[in-house]
């Protein structure tokens, strides 16, 4: 019996959109205020950024309502945020390659025009142009004034972690100011969190390349100002990929989970304030190299499980796999379809009470889709 049969039948895949090329990432937020999580995706090879509106459980299995919010090259990331506070959710895209620019895609204020691509306007943030290959962006409030700021990072030559300070008028993009925090190699994830519980926002991150690689955090110096000290948590000898938080051992504390390229999943068990115990969860055979991992109870047994996505899942290898905790027994999700996956957020899309898996695939142009959990 082959690995596929041993691990069970792949989950049913429902396509949300396969209209372009190179779907690269899924970032969730409620863009239209209906209580359902929507998401944005940059299509890196297709040169577009698209926003998808969650239609609700009854219509989730059909293609979702979507709009192209802008046409930009090399989009690596796209995040939802109402940048100017007008009540309409905008999109900020991070572009690498030769483009190396952050773009704001301004949403129309009229709700009835949100699905009209001509109603959206795309503008670059001037201070970002050709500064670095931008990889990730997170809305955050660092200075307590004006609208949301933008925590961003890049990769390769000149890469930094830093933040763009929002001006009094966020629409005046020339007034956004860049504040570098730390050199970087190739940042995969940024999480603005009060790591040391001192009342201000620190930066938790995964950096896969260079002398500062690993899972680390930047300590906010607070009101006194000064340097943001970089503190390694684990993985300095690994190529860590996407990082996520979740209670993986059921003790009520937020642990850290990082996929490792061509290695095990790095499980950092939260032990106390600024204290983590690193352990390794082996990747099963017949999969690609780890890309992202999300924790949640997917089989309804009350114990946390782990969904892991992969890149390099060529041939008969699986690109999305379920590891059932606490023994981490491997069960199939994707089967052999797809090669290069990305983030795998977990949410109940069909309203049946269990967690499904939202995903995208970049190399074989499966697009954006979700896997239906068969446990209910």
C-alpha positions as CSV (number, residue, x, y, z in Angstrom):
1,X,0.0,0.0,0.0
2,X,1.4,3.4,-1.0
3,X,1.8,6.4,1.3
4,X,-1.3,8.1,-0.2
5,X,-3.5,5.1,0.7
6,X,-2.0,4.7,4.1
7,X,-2.7,8.3,5.0
8,X,-6.3,8.2,3.7
9,X,-8.2,9.9,0.9
10,X,-7.3,13.5,0.0
11,X,-9.9,16.1,1.1
12,X,-12.2,17.7,-1.5
13,X,-10.7,20.8,-3.0
14,X,-13.1,23.7,-3.8
15,X,-11.6,26.3,-6.2
16,X,-12.3,30.0,-5.2
17,X,-10.3,31.5,-8.2
18,X,-7.9,30.1,-10.7
19,X,-8.1,33.1,-13.1
20,X,-4.4,34.2,-13.1
21,X,-0.9,32.8,-12.4
22,X,1.2,32.4,-9.3
23,X,-1.3,32.9,-6.4
24,X,1.1,33.8,-3.5
25,X,-0.4,34.1,0.0
26,X,-3.6,34.5,1.9
27,X,-4.2,37.3,4.4
28,X,-7.5,37.3,6.2
29,X,-9.7,40.2,7.5
30,X,-13.4,41.1,7.4
31,X,-13.3,43.6,4.4
32,X,-17.0,44.3,4.1
33,X,-18.1,44.2,7.8
34,X,-20.5,41.2,7.4
35,X,-18.7,39.1,10.1
36,X,-17.1,36.7,7.7
37,X,-13.4,36.6,6.9
38,X,-12.4,37.7,3.5
39,X,-8.9,37.7,2.1
40,X,-6.4,39.3,-0.4
41,X,-3.9,37.5,-2.6
42,X,-1.1,38.7,-4.9
43,X,-0.8,36.8,-8.1
44,X,3.0,37.1,-8.5
45,X,3.4,35.9,-12.1
46,X,0.0,37.1,-13.2
47,X,0.7,40.7,-12.2
48,X,-2.6,41.4,-10.3
49,X,-3.8,41.7,-6.7
50,X,-7.2,40.4,-5.9
51,X,-9.7,40.7,-3.0
52,X,-12.1,37.8,-2.3
53,X,-15.4,38.3,-0.4
54,X,-16.5,35.3,1.7
55,X,-20.0,34.5,0.4
56,X,-21.0,32.5,3.5
57,X,-21.4,28.7,4.1
58,X,-24.2,28.1,1.6
59,X,-22.1,29.5,-1.3
60,X,-18.6,28.7,-0.2
61,X,-18.1,25.8,-2.5
62,X,-18.6,27.9,-5.7
63,X,-16.1,30.6,-6.9
64,X,-16.2,33.6,-4.6
65,X,-17.1,37.2,-5.5
66,X,-13.8,38.9,-6.3
67,X,-12.3,42.1,-7.6
68,X,-8.9,43.0,-9.1
69,X,-7.8,45.9,-6.9
70,X,-4.7,46.7,-8.9
71,X,-2.2,45.5,-11.5
72,X,1.4,45.4,-10.1
73,X,4.3,43.2,-10.9
74,X,6.1,40.8,-8.5
75,X,3.4,40.9,-5.8
76,X,4.6,38.7,-2.9
77,X,2.1,39.7,-0.3
78,X,-1.2,41.6,0.1
79,X,-2.8,42.6,3.3
80,X,-6.2,44.2,4.1
81,X,-6.4,47.5,6.1
82,X,-8.5,50.6,6.2
83,X,-5.5,52.9,5.8
84,X,-7.2,56.2,5.7
85,X,-10.0,55.5,8.1
86,X,-12.9,56.2,5.7
87,X,-14.7,52.9,6.5
88,X,-13.6,51.2,3.3
89,X,-11.0,48.4,3.5
90,X,-7.9,49.1,1.4
91,X,-5.2,46.7,0.3
92,X,-1.4,47.1,0.6
93,X,0.7,44.9,-1.6
94,X,4.4,44.1,-1.2
95,X,6.4,43.6,-4.3
96,X,9.8,42.0,-4.8
97,X,11.7,41.1,-8.0
98,X,12.6,44.2,-10.1
99,X,9.6,46.1,-8.8
100,X,10.6,46.5,-5.1
101,X,7.8,48.7,-4.1
102,X,4.9,48.9,-1.7
103,X,1.6,49.8,-3.3
104,X,-1.6,51.0,-1.7
105,X,-4.8,50.0,-3.5
106,X,-7.4,52.5,-2.3
107,X,-10.9,51.1,-2.0
108,X,-14.0,53.0,-3.3
109,X,-16.0,54.5,-0.4
110,X,-19.3,53.4,-2.0
111,X,-20.0,49.8,-1.0
112,X,-21.9,49.1,-4.2
113,X,-18.7,49.7,-6.2
114,X,-16.3,47.5,-4.3
115,X,-16.5,44.8,-7.0
116,X,-15.8,47.3,-9.7
117,X,-12.1,47.2,-10.5
118,X,-12.2,50.6,-12.1
119,X,-13.3,52.1,-8.8
120,X,-10.0,51.1,-7.1
121,X,-6.9,53.3,-7.4
122,X,-3.3,52.1,-7.1
123,X,-0.5,54.3,-5.8
124,X,3.1,53.5,-4.7
125,X,4.5,54.6,-1.3
126,X,7.4,56.8,-2.6
127,X,9.7,56.0,0.3
128,X,9.4,52.3,-0.5
129,X,10.4,52.5,-4.2
130,X,13.5,50.4,-5.0
131,X,14.4,50.3,-1.3
132,X,14.4,46.5,-1.0
133,X,12.6,43.4,-2.2
134,X,9.4,43.7,-0.1
135,X,8.1,40.4,1.3
136,X,5.6,41.0,4.1
137,X,3.6,43.8,5.6
138,X,1.4,44.0,8.7
139,X,-0.8,46.9,9.9
140,X,0.1,48.0,13.4
141,X,-0.1,51.0,15.7
142,X,3.4,51.9,17.0
143,X,3.2,55.6,17.8
144,X,-0.3,56.0,19.0
145,X,-1.2,58.8,16.5
146,X,-2.9,59.1,13.1
147,X,-4.0,55.9,11.4
148,X,-2.4,52.5,11.3
149,X,1.3,52.3,10.6
150,X,2.8,49.5,8.4
151,X,5.4,47.0,9.8
152,X,7.3,45.7,6.8
153,X,10.3,43.6,5.8
154,X,12.2,42.3,2.8
155,X,14.9,39.9,1.6
156,X,18.4,39.8,0.1
157,X,20.5,42.9,-0.6
158,X,19.8,45.8,1.8
159,X,16.9,43.9,3.5
160,X,15.6,45.4,6.7
161,X,12.7,45.1,9.2
162,X,11.1,48.4,9.9
163,X,7.9,50.4,9.9
164,X,6.3,53.2,7.9
165,X,4.9,55.9,10.1
166,X,1.5,57.1,9.1
167,X,1.2,60.9,8.5
168,X,-1.7,63.0,9.6
169,X,-3.3,62.6,6.1
170,X,-2.6,58.9,5.2
171,X,-3.6,59.7,1.6
172,X,-0.5,61.8,1.2
173,X,1.7,58.8,0.5
174,X,4.8,61.0,0.1
175,X,4.6,61.8,3.8
176,X,4.9,58.2,5.0
177,X,8.3,57.9,6.8
178,X,10.4,54.7,7.0
179,X,12.0,53.7,10.4
180,X,14.4,50.8,10.1
181,X,14.6,48.4,13.1
182,X,16.9,45.6,12.2
183,X,18.9,44.2,9.3
184,X,17.4,41.1,7.8
185,X,18.2,38.2,5.4
186,X,14.8,36.9,4.1
187,X,11.9,37.6,6.4
188,X,8.9,35.3,6.1
189,X,6.6,36.4,8.9
190,X,6.1,39.5,11.1
191,X,3.9,39.3,14.2
192,X,3.4,42.5,16.2
193,X,3.1,41.2,19.8
194,X,4.0,42.4,23.3
195,X,6.5,39.6,23.8
196,X,7.9,40.7,27.1
197,X,4.5,41.9,28.5
198,X,5.7,45.4,29.3
199,X,2.8,47.2,27.7
200,X,4.3,48.0,24.3
201,X,4.4,46.2,20.9
202,X,7.4,44.2,20.0
203,X,8.1,42.3,16.8
204,X,8.2,38.5,16.6
205,X,9.6,37.3,13.3
206,X,11.0,34.4,11.2
207,X,14.1,35.1,9.1
208,X,15.3,32.3,6.9
209,X,18.7,33.7,5.7
210,X,21.8,35.4,6.8
211,X,23.6,35.9,10.2
212,X,20.3,36.8,12.0
213,X,18.3,33.9,10.7
214,X,15.9,32.0,13.0
215,X,12.9,32.8,15.0
216,X,13.7,36.0,16.9
217,X,12.0,39.1,18.4
218,X,12.8,42.7,18.4
219,X,12.4,44.4,21.7
220,X,10.5,47.7,21.6
221,X,12.7,50.2,23.6
222,X,9.6,52.1,24.7
223,X,9.3,55.8,25.4
224,X,13.0,56.2,26.2
225,X,13.8,55.3,22.6
226,X,16.9,53.7,21.3
227,X,17.8,50.5,19.4
228,X,15.4,47.6,19.1
229,X,17.5,44.7,20.3
230,X,17.2,41.5,18.4
231,X,16.8,38.4,20.6
232,X,17.1,34.9,19.1
233,X,14.5,32.3,20.3
234,X,15.5,29.3,18.3
235,X,16.3,28.0,14.8
236,X,19.5,30.0,14.2
237,X,20.9,26.9,12.5
238,X,17.8,26.3,10.4
239,X,16.1,27.9,7.3
240,X,12.9,28.7,9.1
241,X,9.9,29.5,6.9
242,X,6.5,30.9,8.0
243,X,5.8,31.3,11.7
244,X,2.5,31.0,13.5
245,X,1.1,31.1,17.0
246,X,-1.2,28.6,18.5
247,X,-1.8,26.4,21.6
248,X,-0.2,23.2,20.3
249,X,-0.1,21.3,23.6
250,X,-3.4,22.3,25.1
251,X,-2.1,24.1,28.1
252,X,-3.7,27.4,27.3
253,X,-0.5,29.2,26.3
254,X,0.3,30.4,22.8
255,X,3.2,28.3,21.4
256,X,5.2,29.1,18.3
257,X,5.3,26.8,15.3
258,X,7.7,27.3,12.3
259,X,8.1,25.2,9.3
260,X,11.7,24.5,8.3
261,X,12.8,24.1,4.7
262,X,13.7,20.5,4.1
263,X,13.6,19.8,7.8
264,X,11.2,19.1,10.7
265,X,8.5,21.5,12.0
266,X,10.0,23.5,14.8
267,X,7.7,23.5,17.8
268,X,8.5,26.2,20.5
269,X,6.5,25.3,23.6
270,X,5.7,28.4,25.7
271,X,7.0,27.8,29.2
272,X,6.7,31.2,30.7
273,X,7.4,34.9,30.1
274,X,10.0,35.0,27.2
275,X,10.8,31.3,27.7
276,X,10.3,28.6,25.0
277,X,11.2,25.0,24.9
278,X,12.2,23.9,21.4
279,X,11.2,20.5,20.1
280,X,11.0,19.0,16.6
281,X,8.1,17.4,14.9
282,X,9.4,15.2,12.0
283,X,7.9,15.7,8.6
284,X,6.4,12.4,7.2
285,X,7.9,10.9,4.1
286,X,6.4,11.6,0.7
287,X,5.9,15.4,1.3
288,X,7.7,18.5,0.0
289,X,9.7,20.8,2.1
290,X,7.9,22.6,4.9
291,X,6.5,26.1,4.1
292,X,3.9,27.0,6.7
293,X,2.1,25.4,9.7
294,X,-1.2,26.1,11.5
295,X,-2.5,24.6,14.7
296,X,-6.1,23.7,15.5
297,X,-8.3,20.8,16.4
298,X,-9.3,19.4,13.0
299,X,-10.6,16.0,13.9
300,X,-12.8,17.0,16.8
301,X,-11.1,15.0,19.5
302,X,-10.3,18.0,21.6
303,X,-6.5,17.7,21.0
304,X,-4.5,20.2,18.9
305,X,-3.5,19.1,15.4
306,X,-1.1,20.7,12.9
307,X,-1.7,21.4,9.2
308,X,1.6,21.8,7.3
309,X,2.0,23.2,3.7
310,X,5.0,22.5,1.5
311,X,6.9,23.7,-1.5
312,X,8.8,21.3,-3.8
313,X,6.0,18.8,-3.6
314,X,6.8,17.3,-7.0
315,X,5.5,14.1,-8.5
316,X,3.5,12.0,-6.1
317,X,4.6,14.0,-3.0
318,X,1.9,15.7,-0.9
319,X,1.9,19.5,-0.5
320,X,-0.6,19.8,2.4
321,X,-0.6,17.3,5.2
322,X,-2.4,16.9,8.6
323,X,-0.4,15.8,11.6
324,X,-2.7,14.6,14.3
325,X,-1.6,15.5,17.8
326,X,-0.2,14.5,20.2
327,X,1.5,11.6,18.3
328,X,1.7,13.5,15.0
329,X,0.2,10.8,12.9
330,X,0.2,11.9,9.3
331,X,-3.1,12.1,7.4
332,X,-3.7,13.2,3.8
333,X,-5.2,16.6,2.8
334,X,-4.0,17.6,-0.6
335,X,-2.8,14.4,-2.2
336,X,-0.3,14.8,-5.1
337,X,-2.0,17.8,-6.8
338,X,0.0,21.0,-6.4
339,X,3.7,21.7,-5.9
340,X,4.3,25.1,-4.1
341,X,1.9,26.0,-1.4
342,X,1.8,29.0,1.1
343,X,0.0,30.0,4.2
344,X,-2.8,27.6,5.4
345,X,-5.2,29.5,7.7
346,X,-7.9,27.3,9.4
347,X,-11.5,28.3,9.5
348,X,-15.0,26.8,9.2
349,X,-16.0,27.8,5.7
350,X,-19.0,25.5,5.2
351,X,-20.6,26.1,8.6
352,X,-20.6,22.4,9.7
353,X,-18.6,23.0,12.9
354,X,-15.2,21.8,12.0
355,X,-12.1,23.6,10.6
356,X,-11.4,23.6,6.9
357,X,-8.1,24.6,5.3
358,X,-7.8,27.7,3.1
359,X,-4.8,27.6,0.7
360,X,-3.2,28.8,-2.5
361,X,-0.8,27.1,-4.9
362,X,1.8,29.0,-7.0
363,X,3.6,26.6,-9.4
364,X,0.8,24.5,-11.0
365,X,-1.7,27.4,-11.0
366,X,-4.3,25.7,-8.8
367,X,-5.0,29.2,-7.7
368,X,-6.8,29.9,-4.4
369,X,-9.1,27.2,-2.9
370,X,-10.1,25.4,0.3
371,X,-10.0,21.9,1.4
372,X,-13.2,20.6,3.0
373,X,-12.7,18.8,6.3
374,X,-14.4,15.4,6.0
375,X,-14.6,14.8,9.8
376,X,-18.3,16.0,10.1
